XYZ file of C-alpha atoms in Angstrom:
143
model
C -59.877 -6.045 6.996
C -58.848 -5.385 3.381
C -62.294 -3.995 2.588
C -62.060 -1.587 5.508
C -58.663 -0.311 4.300
C -59.959 0.147 0.762
C -62.972 2.052 2.078
C -60.777 4.227 4.308
C -58.434 4.968 1.409
C -61.356 5.985 -0.833
C -62.765 8.203 1.925
C -59.369 9.878 2.377
C -58.995 10.494 -1.356
C -62.496 11.996 -1.484
C -61.756 14.296 1.457
C -58.442 15.429 0.037
C -59.933 16.131 -3.390
C -62.626 18.265 -1.732
C -59.918 20.309 -0.004
C -58.118 21.240 -3.212
C -58.654 24.945 -3.769
C -60.095 25.213 -7.243
C -62.458 27.640 -8.823
C -62.473 31.322 -9.470
C -60.260 33.485 -7.243
C -62.315 35.225 -4.557
C -61.144 38.669 -5.683
C -62.550 37.987 -9.175
C -65.897 37.157 -7.593
C -65.747 40.365 -5.529
C -65.161 42.367 -8.733
C -68.189 40.678 -10.310
C -70.233 41.315 -7.159
C -69.314 44.991 -7.257
C -70.279 45.135 -10.938
C -73.662 43.625 -10.062
C -74.129 46.113 -7.199
C -73.325 49.011 -9.559
C -76.018 47.749 -11.962
C -78.373 47.357 -9.004
C -77.628 50.907 -7.835
C -78.323 52.223 -11.358
C -81.445 49.994 -11.439
C -80.262 48.509 -14.749
C -82.573 45.492 -14.710
C -81.234 44.062 -17.967
C -77.655 44.056 -16.697
C -78.745 42.739 -13.289
C -80.567 39.857 -14.978
C -77.389 38.886 -16.844
C -75.792 37.968 -13.494
C -78.546 35.578 -12.355
C -78.256 31.812 -12.587
C -81.373 29.910 -13.675
C -80.856 27.988 -10.401
C -81.778 31.176 -8.545
C -85.348 30.838 -9.715
C -85.929 27.277 -8.552
C -87.150 28.507 -5.157
C -88.826 31.718 -6.307
C -90.149 32.346 -9.820
C -88.350 35.135 -11.665
C -91.456 37.328 -11.833
C -91.908 37.084 -8.050
C -88.219 37.997 -7.580
C -88.602 41.218 -9.574
C -91.809 42.084 -7.689
C -90.013 41.582 -4.362
C -87.130 43.803 -5.510
C -89.586 46.510 -6.587
C -91.271 46.345 -3.159
C -87.906 46.682 -1.359
C -87.112 49.651 -3.598
C -90.442 51.301 -2.696
C -89.678 50.820 1.012
C -86.029 51.845 0.945
C -85.799 54.272 -1.963
C -82.833 54.359 -4.312
C -79.542 52.731 -3.351
C -77.091 55.499 -2.411
C -74.000 53.463 -1.478
C -72.718 49.977 -0.796
C -69.583 48.581 0.791
C -68.281 45.048 1.054
C -68.326 43.820 4.656
C -67.243 40.220 4.181
C -66.516 37.472 1.700
C -66.179 33.712 1.920
C -65.895 30.615 -0.226
C -67.673 27.339 0.487
C -66.941 24.184 -1.518
C -69.758 21.646 -1.655
C -70.544 18.597 -3.763
C -72.758 20.660 -6.104
C -70.158 23.371 -6.665
C -68.345 26.289 -5.113
C -70.407 28.972 -3.396
C -68.998 32.478 -2.947
C -70.789 34.584 -0.337
C -70.451 38.378 -0.400
C -71.921 40.535 2.373
C -72.611 44.199 1.708
C -73.637 47.089 3.918
C -76.056 49.201 1.890
C -77.406 52.694 2.442
C -80.641 53.687 0.746
C -82.564 56.962 0.642
C -84.920 55.813 3.412
C -82.946 53.206 5.301
C -80.037 50.848 5.702
C -79.751 47.169 4.897
C -77.426 44.200 4.907
C -77.328 42.271 1.651
C -75.908 38.835 1.029
C -75.155 37.836 -2.543
C -74.225 34.234 -3.223
C -72.528 33.276 -6.454
C -72.310 29.651 -7.570
C -69.776 27.925 -9.767
C -71.531 24.576 -10.356
C -69.508 21.387 -10.793
C -71.411 20.580 -13.992
C -71.009 24.020 -15.666
C -68.224 26.451 -16.408
C -70.029 29.559 -15.194
C -70.195 31.926 -12.257
C -73.656 33.339 -11.610
C -75.735 34.669 -8.729
C -77.550 31.888 -6.921
C -79.186 34.051 -4.242
C -79.529 37.685 -3.173
C -81.092 38.517 0.172
C -81.889 41.975 1.500
C -82.293 42.390 5.242
C -83.581 45.832 6.167
C -81.708 47.096 9.223
C -83.375 50.465 9.727
C -85.956 52.577 7.973
C -85.742 56.366 8.338
C -88.873 58.453 8.652
C -89.675 60.373 5.515
C -91.519 63.653 5.465
C -94.160 63.885 2.759
């Protein structure tokens, strides 16, 4: 019975520590997300790269990421505008994930973009972990 109580107490402490709101304020992350989107709109690849976490390239090599972005840019044209649609914060064992959702309007279409920042437990940094672009609608272009 004593072992069960000790286990239950440890589980409760673990749960409560996970609920403590730590990390970067969400509004700070939104400001950083908007700064990234401004660099993206200006197609400032050097500045964009400064936002990326090395963890972003564990699933897709960096070269393939840039090729995919170039292909999206060919399809959609230049980014004309972006607006934040939603934001959330998700605490996990590996760190805190901040998810920003943007509505984007391009020359030739519209998209929904999700940018995920990570603040890892083992680092004192806030970097982009993922950026997905979901094309909503392509407009016909006249050539």
